[in-house]
PDB file of C-alpha atoms and ligand atoms in Angstrom:
ATOM      1  CA  UNK A   1      -5.499 -23.195  22.836  1.00 74.00           C
ATOM      2  CA  UNK A   2      -4.832 -22.007  19.330  1.00 90.00           C
ATOM      3  CA  UNK A   3      -2.137 -19.556  18.375  1.00 95.00           C
ATOM      4  CA  UNK A   4      -3.218 -16.126  17.184  1.00 96.00           C
ATOM      5  CA  UNK A   5      -1.976 -14.598  13.937  1.00 97.00           C
ATOM      6  CA  UNK A   6      -2.305 -10.977  12.858  1.00 98.00           C
ATOM      7  CA  UNK A   7      -2.291 -10.952   9.063  1.00 98.00           C
ATOM      8  CA  UNK A   8      -1.769  -7.512   7.520  1.00 98.00           C
ATOM      9  CA  UNK A   9      -2.167  -7.760   3.756  1.00 97.00           C
ATOM     10  CA  UNK A  10      -4.121  -5.519   1.394  1.00 97.00           C
ATOM     11  CA  UNK A  11      -4.450  -8.052  -1.421  1.00 96.00           C
ATOM     12  CA  UNK A  12      -7.887  -9.502  -0.626  1.00 97.00           C
ATOM     13  CA  UNK A  13      -7.287 -12.725  -2.510  1.00 96.00           C
ATOM     14  CA  UNK A  14      -3.931 -13.411  -0.881  1.00 95.00           C
ATOM     15  CA  UNK A  15      -5.374 -12.485   2.505  1.00 97.00           C
ATOM     16  CA  UNK A  16      -8.261 -14.939   2.048  1.00 97.00           C
ATOM     17  CA  UNK A  17      -5.962 -17.693   0.817  1.00 96.00           C
ATOM     18  CA  UNK A  18      -3.570 -17.263   3.728  1.00 97.00           C
ATOM     19  CA  UNK A  19      -6.416 -17.032   6.209  1.00 97.00           C
ATOM     20  CA  UNK A  20      -7.929 -20.301   4.950  1.00 97.00           C
ATOM     21  CA  UNK A  21      -4.604 -22.078   4.956  1.00 96.00           C
ATOM     22  CA  UNK A  22      -3.653 -20.867   8.439  1.00 97.00           C
ATOM     23  CA  UNK A  23      -7.065 -21.697   9.882  1.00 97.00           C
ATOM     24  CA  UNK A  24      -6.753 -25.219   8.530  1.00 96.00           C
ATOM     25  CA  UNK A  25      -3.470 -25.406  10.425  1.00 95.00           C
ATOM     26  CA  UNK A  26      -5.317 -24.476  13.594  1.00 96.00           C
ATOM     27  CA  UNK A  27      -4.352 -20.800  13.888  1.00 97.00           C
ATOM     28  CA  UNK A  28      -6.808 -18.072  14.794  1.00 97.00           C
ATOM     29  CA  UNK A  29      -6.406 -15.417  12.137  1.00 97.00           C
ATOM     30  CA  UNK A  30      -7.188 -11.704  12.435  1.00 97.00           C
ATOM     31  CA  UNK A  31      -6.930 -10.033   9.039  1.00 98.00           C
ATOM     32  CA  UNK A  32      -6.237  -6.375   8.337  1.00 98.00           C
ATOM     33  CA  UNK A  33      -6.174  -4.711   4.923  1.00 98.00           C
ATOM     34  CA  UNK A  34      -4.343  -1.533   5.887  1.00 98.00           C
ATOM     35  CA  UNK A  35      -2.206   0.066   8.572  1.00 97.00           C
ATOM     36  CA  UNK A  36      -5.321   1.741   9.968  1.00 97.00           C
ATOM     37  CA  UNK A  37      -7.121  -1.631  10.126  1.00 97.00           C
ATOM     38  CA  UNK A  38      -4.170  -3.230  11.882  1.00 97.00           C
ATOM     39  CA  UNK A  39      -3.859  -0.391  14.403  1.00 96.00           C
ATOM     40  CA  UNK A  40      -7.596  -0.498  15.081  1.00 97.00           C
ATOM     41  CA  UNK A  41      -7.410  -4.254  15.676  1.00 96.00           C
ATOM     42  CA  UNK A  42      -4.456  -3.855  18.036  1.00 95.00           C
ATOM     43  CA  UNK A  43      -6.241  -1.082  19.906  1.00 95.00           C
ATOM     44  CA  UNK A  44      -9.609  -2.835  20.160  1.00 95.00           C
ATOM     45  CA  UNK A  45     -10.211  -6.433  19.034  1.00 91.00           C
ATOM     46  CA  UNK A  46      -6.730  -7.571  20.024  1.00 94.00           C
ATOM     47  CA  UNK A  47      -6.155  -5.097  22.848  1.00 92.00           C
ATOM     48  CA  UNK A  48      -6.198  -7.731  25.586  1.00 91.00           C
ATOM     49  CA  UNK A  49      -5.222 -10.665  23.495  1.00 90.00           C
ATOM     50  CA  UNK A  50      -1.740 -12.085  22.956  1.00 91.00           C
ATOM     51  CA  UNK A  51      -0.750 -12.024  19.305  1.00 95.00           C
ATOM     52  CA  UNK A  52       1.596 -14.963  18.735  1.00 95.00           C
ATOM     53  CA  UNK A  53       2.918 -13.918  15.353  1.00 97.00           C
ATOM     54  CA  UNK A  54       2.303 -11.112  12.845  1.00 97.00           C
ATOM     55  CA  UNK A  55       2.551 -11.477   9.076  1.00 98.00           C
ATOM     56  CA  UNK A  56       3.134  -8.050   7.635  1.00 97.00           C
ATOM     57  CA  UNK A  57       2.913  -6.885   4.050  1.00 95.00           C
ATOM     58  CA  UNK A  58       4.962  -3.784   3.292  1.00 92.00           C
ATOM     59  CA  UNK A  59       3.015  -2.138   0.464  1.00 92.00           C
ATOM     60  CA  UNK A  60      -0.234  -1.080   2.111  1.00 96.00           C
ATOM     61  CA  UNK A  61      -2.721   1.499   0.803  1.00 97.00           C
ATOM     62  CA  UNK A  62      -2.160   3.935   3.689  1.00 97.00           C
ATOM     63  CA  UNK A  63       1.574   3.569   4.132  1.00 94.00           C
ATOM     64  CA  UNK A  64       4.477   1.220   4.565  1.00 91.00           C
ATOM     65  CA  UNK A  65       4.070  -1.811   6.812  1.00 92.00           C
ATOM     66  CA  UNK A  66       7.537  -1.075   8.124  1.00 91.00           C
ATOM     67  CA  UNK A  67       6.039   1.508  10.453  1.00 90.00           C
ATOM     68  CA  UNK A  68       4.177  -1.252  12.302  1.00 95.00           C
ATOM     69  CA  UNK A  69       7.244  -3.367  13.068  1.00 94.00           C
ATOM     70  CA  UNK A  70       8.292  -1.217  15.986  1.00 89.00           C
ATOM     71  CA  UNK A  71       4.820  -1.112  17.520  1.00 90.00           C
ATOM     72  CA  UNK A  72       4.441  -4.879  17.272  1.00 94.00           C
ATOM     73  CA  UNK A  73       7.893  -5.843  18.439  1.00 88.00           C
ATOM     74  CA  UNK A  74       8.721  -3.242  21.035  1.00 83.00           C
ATOM     75  CA  UNK A  75       5.204  -2.507  22.162  1.00 81.00           C
ATOM     76  CA  UNK A  76       3.865  -6.050  22.371  1.00 88.00           C
ATOM     77  CA  UNK A  77       6.783  -8.410  21.834  1.00 91.00           C
ATOM     78  CA  UNK A  78       5.114  -9.980  18.819  1.00 95.00           C
ATOM     79  CA  UNK A  79       7.356 -11.869  16.380  1.00 95.00           C
ATOM     80  CA  UNK A  80       7.025 -10.224  12.954  1.00 96.00           C
ATOM     81  CA  UNK A  81       7.469 -11.905   9.592  1.00 97.00           C
ATOM     82  CA  UNK A  82       7.531  -9.458   6.694  1.00 96.00           C
ATOM     83  CA  UNK A  83       5.894 -10.575   3.460  1.00 94.00           C
ATOM     84  CA  UNK A  84       7.018  -8.507   0.534  1.00 90.00           C
ATOM     85  CA  UNK A  85       7.316  -8.455  -3.220  1.00 87.00           C
ATOM     86  CA  UNK A  86      10.388  -6.259  -2.817  1.00 80.00           C
ATOM     87  CA  UNK A  87      13.806  -7.800  -3.026  1.00 75.00           C
ATOM     88  CA  UNK A  88      15.975  -4.902  -1.927  1.00 84.00           C
ATOM     89  CA  UNK A  89      18.739  -5.959   0.436  1.00 88.00           C
ATOM     90  CA  UNK A  90      18.933  -2.530   2.032  1.00 90.00           C
ATOM     91  CA  UNK A  91      15.334  -2.538   3.174  1.00 88.00           C
ATOM     92  CA  UNK A  92      15.523  -6.192   4.175  1.00 90.00           C
ATOM     93  CA  UNK A  93      18.545  -5.532   6.393  1.00 92.00           C
ATOM     94  CA  UNK A  94      16.920  -2.388   7.820  1.00 91.00           C
ATOM     95  CA  UNK A  95      13.768  -4.336   8.687  1.00 92.00           C
ATOM     96  CA  UNK A  96      15.675  -7.160  10.305  1.00 92.00           C
ATOM     97  CA  UNK A  97      17.829  -4.690  12.242  1.00 91.00           C
ATOM     98  CA  UNK A  98      14.664  -2.804  13.147  1.00 90.00           C
ATOM     99  CA  UNK A  99      13.096  -5.800  14.847  1.00 91.00           C
ATOM    100  CA  UNK A 100      11.496  -7.966  12.171  1.00 95.00           C
ATOM    101  CA  UNK A 101      12.170 -11.636  12.824  1.00 95.00           C
ATOM    102  CA  UNK A 102      12.096 -12.796   9.248  1.00 95.00           C
ATOM    103  CA  UNK A 103      11.467 -11.715   5.700  1.00 94.00           C
ATOM    104  CA  UNK A 104       9.752 -13.714   2.950  1.00 94.00           C
ATOM    105  CA  UNK A 105       9.744 -12.558  -0.650  1.00 93.00           C
ATOM    106  CA  UNK A 106       6.511 -13.133  -2.591  1.00 92.00           C
ATOM    107  CA  UNK A 107       5.653 -15.528  -4.032  1.00 92.00           C
ATOM    108  CA  UNK A 108       6.506 -17.895  -1.201  1.00 93.00           C
ATOM    109  CA  UNK A 109       5.410 -21.419  -0.466  1.00 95.00           C
ATOM    110  CA  UNK A 110       2.913 -22.009   2.296  1.00 94.00           C
ATOM    111  CA  UNK A 111       5.059 -24.743   3.783  1.00 95.00           C
ATOM    112  CA  UNK A 112       7.986 -22.355   4.049  1.00 96.00           C
ATOM    113  CA  UNK A 113       5.802 -19.691   5.651  1.00 97.00           C
ATOM    114  CA  UNK A 114       4.484 -22.175   8.217  1.00 96.00           C
ATOM    115  CA  UNK A 115       8.000 -23.362   9.017  1.00 96.00           C
ATOM    116  CA  UNK A 116       9.256 -19.800   9.464  1.00 96.00           C
ATOM    117  CA  UNK A 117       6.288 -18.947  11.663  1.00 96.00           C
ATOM    118  CA  UNK A 118       7.173 -21.883  13.899  1.00 95.00           C
ATOM    119  CA  UNK A 119      10.807 -20.788  14.047  1.00 94.00           C
ATOM    120  CA  UNK A 120       9.889 -17.175  14.856  1.00 94.00           C
ATOM    121  CA  UNK A 121       7.477 -18.239  17.608  1.00 92.00           C
ATOM    122  CA  UNK A 122       9.880 -20.815  19.009  1.00 91.00           C
ATOM    123  CA  UNK A 123      12.572 -18.167  19.255  1.00 88.00           C
ATOM    124  CA  UNK A 124      10.239 -15.990  21.249  1.00 82.00           C
ATOM    125  CA  UNK A 125       9.002 -18.872  23.367  1.00 82.00           C
ATOM    126  CA  UNK A 126       5.491 -18.533  21.986  1.00 74.00           C
ATOM    127  CA  UNK A 127       4.999 -22.193  21.192  1.00 65.00           C
ATOM    128  CA  UNK A 128       6.305 -23.452  24.519  1.00 54.00           C
ATOM    129  CA  UNK A 129       3.958 -21.135  26.394  1.00 53.00           C
ATOM    130  CA  UNK A 130       0.989 -22.979  24.992  1.00 52.00           C
ATOM    131  CA  UNK A 131       0.584 -26.710  24.549  1.00 45.00           C
ATOM    132  CA  UNK A 132       2.720 -27.960  21.717  1.00 45.00           C
ATOM    133  CA  UNK A 133       0.292 -28.591  18.929  1.00 48.00           C
ATOM    134  CA  UNK A 134       1.131 -30.262  15.682  1.00 48.00           C
ATOM    135  CA  UNK A 135      -1.464 -30.064  12.962  1.00 47.00           C
ATOM    136  CA  UNK A 136      -1.572 -31.957   9.744  1.00 46.00           C
ATOM    137  CA  UNK A 137      -4.055 -30.664   7.215  1.00 46.00           C
ATOM    138  CA  UNK A 138      -5.116 -32.192   3.952  1.00 42.00           C
ATOM    139  CA  UNK A 139      -7.147 -30.187   1.517  1.00 44.00           C
ATOM    140  CA  UNK A 140      -9.726 -32.578   0.112  1.00 41.00           C
ATOM    141  CA  UNK A 141     -11.673 -30.203  -2.073  1.00 42.00           C
ATOM    142  CA  UNK A 142     -12.516 -26.529  -2.063  1.00 39.00           C
ATOM    143  CA  UNK A 143     -14.840 -26.539   0.896  1.00 40.00           C
ATOM    144  CA  UNK A 144     -13.900 -29.741   2.590  1.00 38.00           C
ATOM    145  CA  UNK A 145     -11.080 -30.008   5.032  1.00 39.00           C
ATOM    146  CA  UNK A 146      -9.756 -32.781   7.115  1.00 39.00           C
ATOM    147  CA  UNK A 147      -7.933 -31.826  10.203  1.00 41.00           C
ATOM    148  CA  UNK A 148      -5.852 -33.964  12.423  1.00 38.00           C
ATOM    149  CA  UNK A 149      -4.610 -32.390  15.587  1.00 39.00           C
ATOM    150  CA  UNK A 150      -2.301 -34.018  18.021  1.00 37.00           C
ATOM    151  CA  UNK A 151      -1.888 -32.398  21.367  1.00 37.00           C
ATOM    152  CA  UNK A 152       1.342 -33.718  22.726  1.00 35.00           C
ATOM    153  CA  UNK A 153       1.303 -31.782  25.990  1.00 38.00           C
ATOM    154  CA  UNK A 154      -1.572 -33.757  27.462  1.00 38.00           C
ATOM    155  CA  UNK A 155      -0.660 -36.931  25.624  1.00 40.00           C
ATOM    156  CA  UNK A 156      -4.175 -36.966  24.193  1.00 41.00           C
ATOM    157  CA  UNK A 157      -4.860 -37.374  20.537  1.00 43.00           C
ATOM    158  CA  UNK A 158      -7.695 -35.257  19.248  1.00 44.00           C
ATOM    159  CA  UNK A 159      -9.003 -35.826  15.782  1.00 43.00           C
ATOM    160  CA  UNK A 160     -11.363 -33.272  14.325  1.00 46.00           C
ATOM    161  CA  UNK A 161     -12.990 -33.974  11.005  1.00 46.00           C
ATOM    162  CA  UNK A 162     -14.569 -30.950   9.438  1.00 48.00           C
ATOM    163  CA  UNK A 163     -16.693 -31.708   6.413  1.00 50.00           C
ATOM    164  CA  UNK A 164     -17.638 -28.239   5.391  1.00 48.00           C
ATOM    165  CA  UNK A 165     -16.375 -25.146   7.108  1.00 47.00           C
ATOM    166  CA  UNK A 166     -19.266 -22.982   5.995  1.00 45.00           C
ATOM    167  CA  UNK A 167     -21.824 -25.127   7.818  1.00 42.00           C
ATOM    168  CA  UNK A 168     -19.533 -25.619  10.760  1.00 40.00           C
ATOM    169  CA  UNK A 169     -20.516 -29.304  10.830  1.00 41.00           C
ATOM    170  CA  UNK A 170     -17.821 -31.320  12.459  1.00 45.00           C
ATOM    171  CA  UNK A 171     -17.254 -34.369  14.540  1.00 43.00           C
ATOM    172  CA  UNK A 172     -14.588 -34.980  17.114  1.00 46.00           C
ATOM    173  CA  UNK A 173     -12.966 -38.025  18.552  1.00 47.00           C
ATOM    174  CA  UNK A 174     -10.516 -38.188  21.410  1.00 45.00           C
ATOM    175  CA  UNK A 175      -8.241 -40.991  22.471  1.00 44.00           C
TER     176      UNK A 175
HETATM  177 CA1   CA B 201       0.499  -5.068  -0.716  1.00 78.33          CA
END
């Protein structure tokens, strides 16, 4: 069962890049470009679905992402990682005190984001709830991905090779 990510980011290019990268890592990604989008997703598409981690941009077209922290954390117990271009210590401390689990200043490395997501979910017991899944992804070329997934909970090794995501063609092997 894959982990679900709510990605709130108004920069379309960054949102697409993060979505691709996270999907390669095996996450299910729900993207929102504004506070209104995110609230609509939480109220409808994700109403009955556990969100395992939220990545939240602060500068959104219809307001500050900060206003969503409370709803995500208190309302749904979702770990929140703030992604921001702002460096201010005051806001950072306020966000962390206000319930955000972590804060990453843009630009950040994908590896660091993935590591912090794991930490935030581990702290909240999100990873242990589902089978521990370790994914290794290698980007071969723009549209070709190779995905190796090891499911340690069942002791089974599942290898999924995905040639081209747009065609959905893939082959699987289990051992
Ligand atoms: Ca922004």
